[in-house]
PDB file of C-alpha atoms in Angstrom:
ATOM      1  CA  MET H  26      45.496  32.491 -53.501  1.00 49.00           C
ATOM      2  CA  ILE H  27      46.451  32.848 -49.847  1.00 51.00           C
ATOM      3  CA  SER H  28      49.125  35.452 -49.108  1.00 54.00           C
ATOM      4  CA  ALA H  29      52.374  34.666 -47.302  1.00 55.00           C
ATOM      5  CA  SER H  30      51.348  36.669 -44.235  1.00 51.00           C
ATOM      6  CA  THR H  31      48.054  34.753 -44.055  1.00 48.00           C
ATOM      7  CA  LYS H  32      49.948  31.462 -44.219  1.00 47.00           C
ATOM      8  CA  ARG H  33      52.346  32.582 -41.452  1.00 48.00           C
ATOM      9  CA  THR H  34      49.458  33.656 -39.222  1.00 46.00           C
ATOM     10  CA  ALA H  35      47.630  30.365 -39.808  1.00 45.00           C
ATOM     11  CA  LEU H  36      50.791  28.407 -39.062  1.00 43.00           C
ATOM     12  CA  ALA H  37      51.283  30.351 -35.821  1.00 44.00           C
ATOM     13  CA  ALA H  38      47.687  29.591 -34.783  1.00 46.00           C
ATOM     14  CA  ILE H  39      48.128  25.895 -35.539  1.00 43.00           C
ATOM     15  CA  LEU H  40      51.391  25.763 -33.572  1.00 41.00           C
ATOM     16  CA  LEU H  41      49.713  27.498 -30.619  1.00 43.00           C
ATOM     17  CA  LEU H  42      46.939  24.919 -30.632  1.00 42.00           C
ATOM     18  CA  ALA H  43      49.451  22.103 -30.990  1.00 43.00           C
ATOM     19  CA  ALA H  44      51.419  23.417 -28.003  1.00 41.00           C
ATOM     20  CA  ALA H  45      48.414  22.978 -25.725  1.00 41.00           C
ATOM     21  CA  MET H  46      48.198  19.770 -23.752  1.00 39.00           C
ATOM     22  CA  PRO H  47      45.952  16.952 -25.007  1.00 41.00           C
ATOM     23  CA  ALA H  48      42.250  16.965 -24.201  1.00 42.00           C
ATOM     24  CA  TYR H  49      41.392  16.142 -20.609  1.00 41.00           C
ATOM     25  CA  ALA H  50      37.605  16.267 -20.747  1.00 43.00           C
ATOM     26  CA  HIS H  51      37.377  13.062 -18.785  1.00 43.00           C
ATOM     27  CA  VAL H  52      36.039  12.452 -15.335  1.00 41.00           C
ATOM     28  CA  GLY H  53      38.534  12.549 -12.504  1.00 45.00           C
ATOM     29  CA  ILE H  54      41.458  14.264 -14.214  1.00 46.00           C
ATOM     30  CA  GLY H  55      42.917  17.351 -12.576  1.00 51.00           C
ATOM     31  CA  THR H  56      41.888  19.316  -9.527  1.00 55.00           C
ATOM     32  CA  THR H  57      38.329  20.654  -9.543  1.00 55.00           C
ATOM     33  CA  SER H  58      37.947  22.442  -6.246  1.00 67.00           C
ATOM     34  CA  SER H  59      38.967  26.051  -6.878  1.00 83.00           C
ATOM     35  CA  PHE H  60      38.386  29.066  -9.090  1.00 88.00           C
ATOM     36  CA  ALA H  61      42.014  28.852 -10.302  1.00 89.00           C
ATOM     37  CA  ALA H  62      41.605  25.198 -11.318  1.00 86.00           C
ATOM     38  CA  GLY H  63      38.408  26.038 -13.177  1.00 86.00           C
ATOM     39  CA  PHE H  64      40.048  28.991 -14.901  1.00 90.00           C
ATOM     40  CA  ALA H  65      43.053  26.909 -15.951  1.00 88.00           C
ATOM     41  CA  HIS H  66      41.043  23.959 -17.250  1.00 83.00           C
ATOM     42  CA  PRO H  67      39.843  25.414 -20.593  1.00 82.00           C
ATOM     43  CA  LEU H  68      43.433  26.464 -21.284  1.00 85.00           C
ATOM     44  CA  SER H  69      44.763  22.943 -20.676  1.00 81.00           C
ATOM     45  CA  GLY H  70      43.381  21.031 -23.637  1.00 79.00           C
ATOM     46  CA  LEU H  71      43.057  21.306 -27.385  1.00 82.00           C
ATOM     47  CA  ASP H  72      39.355  20.474 -27.344  1.00 85.00           C
ATOM     48  CA  HIS H  73      38.490  23.355 -25.018  1.00 85.00           C
ATOM     49  CA  MET H  74      40.662  25.957 -26.681  1.00 88.00           C
ATOM     50  CA  ALA H  75      39.597  25.040 -30.195  1.00 89.00           C
ATOM     51  CA  VAL H  76      35.860  24.984 -29.496  1.00 92.00           C
ATOM     52  CA  MET H  77      35.732  28.156 -27.461  1.00 91.00           C
ATOM     53  CA  ILE H  78      37.803  30.170 -29.898  1.00 90.00           C
ATOM     54  CA  ALA H  79      35.745  28.722 -32.776  1.00 92.00           C
ATOM     55  CA  VAL H  80      32.539  29.979 -31.140  1.00 94.00           C
ATOM     56  CA  GLY H  81      34.039  33.474 -31.016  1.00 92.00           C
ATOM     57  CA  LEU H  82      35.241  33.281 -34.613  1.00 90.00           C
ATOM     58  CA  TRP H  83      31.912  32.004 -35.907  1.00 92.00           C
ATOM     59  CA  ALA H  84      30.010  34.648 -33.939  1.00 93.00           C
ATOM     60  CA  ALA H  85      32.243  37.377 -35.365  1.00 90.00           C
ATOM     61  CA  MET H  86      31.790  36.031 -38.887  1.00 89.00           C
ATOM     62  CA  LYS H  87      28.021  36.178 -38.441  1.00 92.00           C
ATOM     63  CA  GLY H  88      28.096  39.604 -36.801  1.00 91.00           C
ATOM     64  CA  GLY H  89      25.138  41.449 -35.323  1.00 93.00           C
ATOM     65  CA  ARG H  90      23.367  39.782 -32.399  1.00 96.00           C
ATOM     66  CA  ALA H  91      25.422  36.598 -32.820  1.00 96.00           C
ATOM     67  CA  VAL H  92      28.504  38.375 -31.463  1.00 94.00           C
ATOM     68  CA  TRP H  93      27.011  38.357 -27.978  1.00 95.00           C
ATOM     69  CA  ALA H  94      24.214  35.743 -28.271  1.00 97.00           C
ATOM     70  CA  TRP H  95      26.355  32.779 -29.314  1.00 97.00           C
ATOM     71  CA  PRO H  96      29.070  33.138 -26.649  1.00 97.00           C
ATOM     72  CA  LEU H  97      26.394  33.865 -24.031  1.00 97.00           C
ATOM     73  CA  ALA H  98      24.504  30.725 -25.099  1.00 97.00           C
ATOM     74  CA  PHE H  99      27.652  28.643 -24.764  1.00 97.00           C
ATOM     75  CA  VAL H 100      28.514  29.911 -21.299  1.00 97.00           C
ATOM     76  CA  GLY H 101      24.927  29.749 -20.011  1.00 97.00           C
ATOM     77  CA  VAL H 102      24.197  26.226 -21.232  1.00 97.00           C
ATOM     78  CA  MET H 103      27.682  25.059 -20.200  1.00 95.00           C
ATOM     79  CA  LEU H 104      26.900  26.128 -16.631  1.00 95.00           C
ATOM     80  CA  VAL H 105      23.553  24.302 -16.762  1.00 96.00           C
ATOM     81  CA  GLY H 106      25.389  21.207 -17.991  1.00 95.00           C
ATOM     82  CA  GLY H 107      27.883  21.612 -15.156  1.00 92.00           C
ATOM     83  CA  VAL H 108      25.125  21.652 -12.577  1.00 92.00           C
ATOM     84  CA  LEU H 109      23.536  18.571 -14.175  1.00 95.00           C
ATOM     85  CA  GLY H 110      26.913  16.831 -13.984  1.00 92.00           C
ATOM     86  CA  MET H 111      27.395  17.772 -10.331  1.00 89.00           C
ATOM     87  CA  LEU H 112      23.905  16.419  -9.587  1.00 91.00           C
ATOM     88  CA  HIS H 113      24.781  13.186 -11.450  1.00 92.00           C
ATOM     89  CA  VAL H 114      21.943  13.651 -13.945  1.00 95.00           C
ATOM     90  CA  PRO H 115      22.928  11.428 -16.872  1.00 95.00           C
ATOM     91  CA  VAL H 116      23.418  12.986 -20.304  1.00 95.00           C
ATOM     92  CA  PRO H 117      24.122  10.518 -23.124  1.00 95.00           C
ATOM     93  CA  PHE H 118      27.027  10.781 -25.564  1.00 94.00           C
ATOM     94  CA  VAL H 119      28.996  13.395 -23.604  1.00 95.00           C
ATOM     95  CA  GLU H 120      32.504  12.425 -24.771  1.00 92.00           C
ATOM     96  CA  PRO H 121      31.483  11.815 -28.416  1.00 93.00           C
ATOM     97  CA  GLY H 122      29.535  15.092 -28.267  1.00 95.00           C
ATOM     98  CA  ILE H 123      32.625  16.965 -27.118  1.00 93.00           C
ATOM     99  CA  LEU H 124      34.702  15.526 -29.954  1.00 92.00           C
ATOM    100  CA  ALA H 125      31.907  16.235 -32.438  1.00 94.00           C
ATOM    101  CA  SER H 126      31.796  19.831 -31.218  1.00 95.00           C
ATOM    102  CA  VAL H 127      35.448  20.376 -32.134  1.00 94.00           C
ATOM    103  CA  VAL H 128      34.957  19.033 -35.656  1.00 95.00           C
ATOM    104  CA  ALA H 129      31.529  20.592 -36.268  1.00 95.00           C
ATOM    105  CA  LEU H 130      32.323  24.081 -34.999  1.00 95.00           C
ATOM    106  CA  GLY H 131      35.604  24.010 -36.903  1.00 93.00           C
ATOM    107  CA  LEU H 132      33.752  23.118 -40.094  1.00 95.00           C
ATOM    108  CA  LEU H 133      31.092  25.771 -39.502  1.00 95.00           C
ATOM    109  CA  VAL H 134      33.875  28.359 -39.342  1.00 92.00           C
ATOM    110  CA  ALA H 135      35.965  26.855 -42.181  1.00 92.00           C
ATOM    111  CA  LEU H 136      32.963  26.741 -44.516  1.00 93.00           C
ATOM    112  CA  ALA H 137      31.693  30.153 -43.313  1.00 90.00           C
ATOM    113  CA  VAL H 138      28.232  28.650 -42.733  1.00 94.00           C
ATOM    114  CA  ASP H 139      25.690  31.443 -42.321  1.00 95.00           C
ATOM    115  CA  LEU H 140      22.803  30.308 -40.136  1.00 96.00           C
ATOM    116  CA  PRO H 141      20.091  32.282 -38.366  1.00 97.00           C
ATOM    117  CA  VAL H 142      21.124  33.425 -34.892  1.00 97.00           C
ATOM    118  CA  SER H 143      18.577  31.085 -33.271  1.00 97.00           C
ATOM    119  CA  ALA H 144      19.963  28.051 -35.135  1.00 97.00           C
ATOM    120  CA  GLY H 145      23.479  28.978 -34.016  1.00 97.00           C
ATOM    121  CA  VAL H 146      22.261  29.273 -30.424  1.00 98.00           C
ATOM    122  CA  ALA H 147      20.752  25.773 -30.644  1.00 98.00           C
ATOM    123  CA  ILE H 148      23.907  24.192 -32.100  1.00 97.00           C
ATOM    124  CA  ILE H 149      26.247  25.967 -29.710  1.00 98.00           C
ATOM    125  CA  GLY H 150      23.972  25.251 -26.754  1.00 97.00           C
ATOM    126  CA  LEU H 151      23.903  21.523 -27.488  1.00 97.00           C
ATOM    127  CA  PHE H 152      27.680  21.339 -27.609  1.00 97.00           C
ATOM    128  CA  ALA H 153      28.010  23.518 -24.502  1.00 97.00           C
ATOM    129  CA  LEU H 154      25.792  21.097 -22.587  1.00 97.00           C
ATOM    130  CA  PHE H 155      28.267  18.281 -23.261  1.00 96.00           C
ATOM    131  CA  HIS H 156      31.274  20.379 -22.242  1.00 93.00           C
ATOM    132  CA  GLY H 157      29.604  21.586 -19.048  1.00 93.00           C
ATOM    133  CA  HIS H 158      28.333  18.145 -18.067  1.00 94.00           C
ATOM    134  CA  ALA H 159      31.766  16.564 -18.462  1.00 90.00           C
ATOM    135  CA  HIS H 160      33.279  19.086 -16.114  1.00 84.00           C
ATOM    136  CA  GLY H 161      30.445  19.048 -13.631  1.00 87.00           C
ATOM    137  CA  THR H 162      30.904  15.297 -13.196  1.00 87.00           C
ATOM    138  CA  GLU H 163      34.574  15.916 -12.342  1.00 81.00           C
ATOM    139  CA  VAL H 164      33.663  17.820  -9.176  1.00 78.00           C
ATOM    140  CA  PRO H 165      33.957  15.595  -6.091  1.00 70.00           C
ATOM    141  CA  GLU H 166      30.836  15.235  -3.966  1.00 66.00           C
ATOM    142  CA  ASN H 167      32.502  16.726  -0.894  1.00 55.00           C
ATOM    143  CA  VAL H 168      33.079  20.152  -2.527  1.00 61.00           C
ATOM    144  CA  GLY H 169      30.538  22.599  -3.892  1.00 62.00           C
ATOM    145  CA  GLY H 170      32.194  23.025  -7.264  1.00 77.00           C
ATOM    146  CA  PHE H 171      30.786  26.478  -7.862  1.00 82.00           C
ATOM    147  CA  ASP H 172      34.186  28.166  -7.589  1.00 86.00           C
ATOM    148  CA  TYR H 173      35.509  25.731 -10.191  1.00 87.00           C
ATOM    149  CA  MET H 174      32.581  26.374 -12.549  1.00 87.00           C
ATOM    150  CA  ALA H 175      32.935  30.148 -12.095  1.00 90.00           C
ATOM    151  CA  GLY H 176      36.600  29.934 -13.086  1.00 91.00           C
ATOM    152  CA  PHE H 177      35.712  27.742 -16.045  1.00 88.00           C
ATOM    153  CA  ALA H 178      33.058  30.244 -17.171  1.00 93.00           C
ATOM    154  CA  VAL H 179      35.421  33.235 -16.953  1.00 94.00           C
ATOM    155  CA  ALA H 180      38.116  31.446 -18.972  1.00 93.00           C
ATOM    156  CA  THR H 181      35.498  30.405 -21.528  1.00 94.00           C
ATOM    157  CA  VAL H 182      34.353  34.013 -21.950  1.00 94.00           C
ATOM    158  CA  LEU H 183      37.962  35.089 -22.460  1.00 93.00           C
ATOM    159  CA  LEU H 184      38.544  32.422 -25.126  1.00 92.00           C
ATOM    160  CA  HIS H 185      35.362  33.493 -26.925  1.00 92.00           C
ATOM    161  CA  ALA H 186      36.676  37.058 -26.758  1.00 92.00           C
ATOM    162  CA  VAL H 187      39.942  35.963 -28.402  1.00 89.00           C
ATOM    163  CA  GLY H 188      37.992  34.797 -31.446  1.00 86.00           C
ATOM    164  CA  ILE H 189      35.883  37.951 -31.546  1.00 88.00           C
ATOM    165  CA  ALA H 190      38.897  40.227 -31.017  1.00 86.00           C
ATOM    166  CA  ALA H 191      40.711  38.520 -33.885  1.00 80.00           C
ATOM    167  CA  ALA H 192      37.837  39.487 -36.159  1.00 71.00           C
ATOM    168  CA  LEU H 193      37.845  43.097 -35.020  1.00 70.00           C
ATOM    169  CA  GLY H 194      41.614  43.411 -35.284  1.00 71.00           C
ATOM    170  CA  LEU H 195      42.000  41.819 -38.704  1.00 68.00           C
ATOM    171  CA  GLY H 196      39.086  43.504 -40.467  1.00 62.00           C
ATOM    172  CA  LEU H 197      38.689  42.412 -44.090  1.00 54.00           C
ATOM    173  CA  ARG H 198      41.536  39.901 -43.869  1.00 63.00           C
ATOM    174  CA  PHE H 199      39.715  38.156 -41.026  1.00 66.00           C
ATOM    175  CA  ARG H 200      37.404  35.966 -43.071  1.00 75.00           C
ATOM    176  CA  ALA H 201      40.177  34.024 -44.833  1.00 80.00           C
ATOM    177  CA  LEU H 202      42.189  33.624 -41.625  1.00 80.00           C
ATOM    178  CA  ALA H 203      39.117  32.544 -39.690  1.00 80.00           C
ATOM    179  CA  ARG H 204      38.359  29.883 -42.268  1.00 83.00           C
ATOM    180  CA  VAL H 205      41.920  28.549 -41.994  1.00 85.00           C
ATOM    181  CA  ALA H 206      41.601  28.526 -38.197  1.00 84.00           C
ATOM    182  CA  GLY H 207      38.264  26.693 -38.532  1.00 86.00           C
ATOM    183  CA  ALA H 208      39.889  24.044 -40.708  1.00 90.00           C
ATOM    184  CA  ALA H 209      42.645  23.677 -38.105  1.00 89.00           C
ATOM    185  CA  CYS H 210      39.978  23.257 -35.394  1.00 89.00           C
ATOM    186  CA  ALA H 211      38.229  20.529 -37.403  1.00 91.00           C
ATOM    187  CA  ALA H 212      41.588  18.806 -37.970  1.00 91.00           C
ATOM    188  CA  VAL H 213      42.296  18.913 -34.219  1.00 88.00           C
ATOM    189  CA  GLY H 214      38.891  17.313 -33.576  1.00 88.00           C
ATOM    190  CA  ALA H 215      39.550  14.569 -36.103  1.00 88.00           C
ATOM    191  CA  GLY H 216      42.996  13.982 -34.592  1.00 87.00           C
ATOM    192  CA  LEU H 217      41.522  13.698 -31.099  1.00 85.00           C
ATOM    193  CA  ALA H 218      38.725  11.408 -32.313  1.00 83.00           C
ATOM    194  CA  PHE H 219      41.182   9.021 -33.963  1.00 82.00           C
ATOM    195  CA  GLY H 220      43.719   9.158 -31.129  1.00 80.00           C
ATOM    196  CA  MET H 221      46.378  10.918 -33.184  1.00 80.00           C
ATOM    197  CA  LEU H 222      46.679  13.868 -30.754  1.00 70.00           C
TER     198      LEU H 222
END
């Protein structure tokens, strides 16, 4: 049975996610020409916040090398995807891939799926490619976009750190709370996919 404090914490996390603006992982929305715009972007949509915190939570649940390897894989491949987007290299299924990432990473956390570190890197890297590509295509041709991507990367690292820090701060209680947060992430993804959020 879940304790009252666990339920309150989960409710607070869900309300925080719900307070974020809807997902804006679509080409041409928002300014994309500065570090500040890039930094603000991951904080402006449910899809970004949910996925990036979920990566940190899942990495902390796994422990060991995953704590640094999985967030590093996300940021690294996201930047590669951003460059591909800026170069107009087509990547299929970007928007569906972004929505799938919210649901899948939420479920991986909610179900406490324990995979080898290399398998986690592959899954996280695939989803990061979609996120990076979507944002790289947003950068107008007349600006370099590297300031924007740098800001996006720093904010992403900080959101991963939120998930990891939650694990370190909550200790033994973390696993149950993380699973609730993972379920909330998957629910957000489903809501976005069906246009309910």
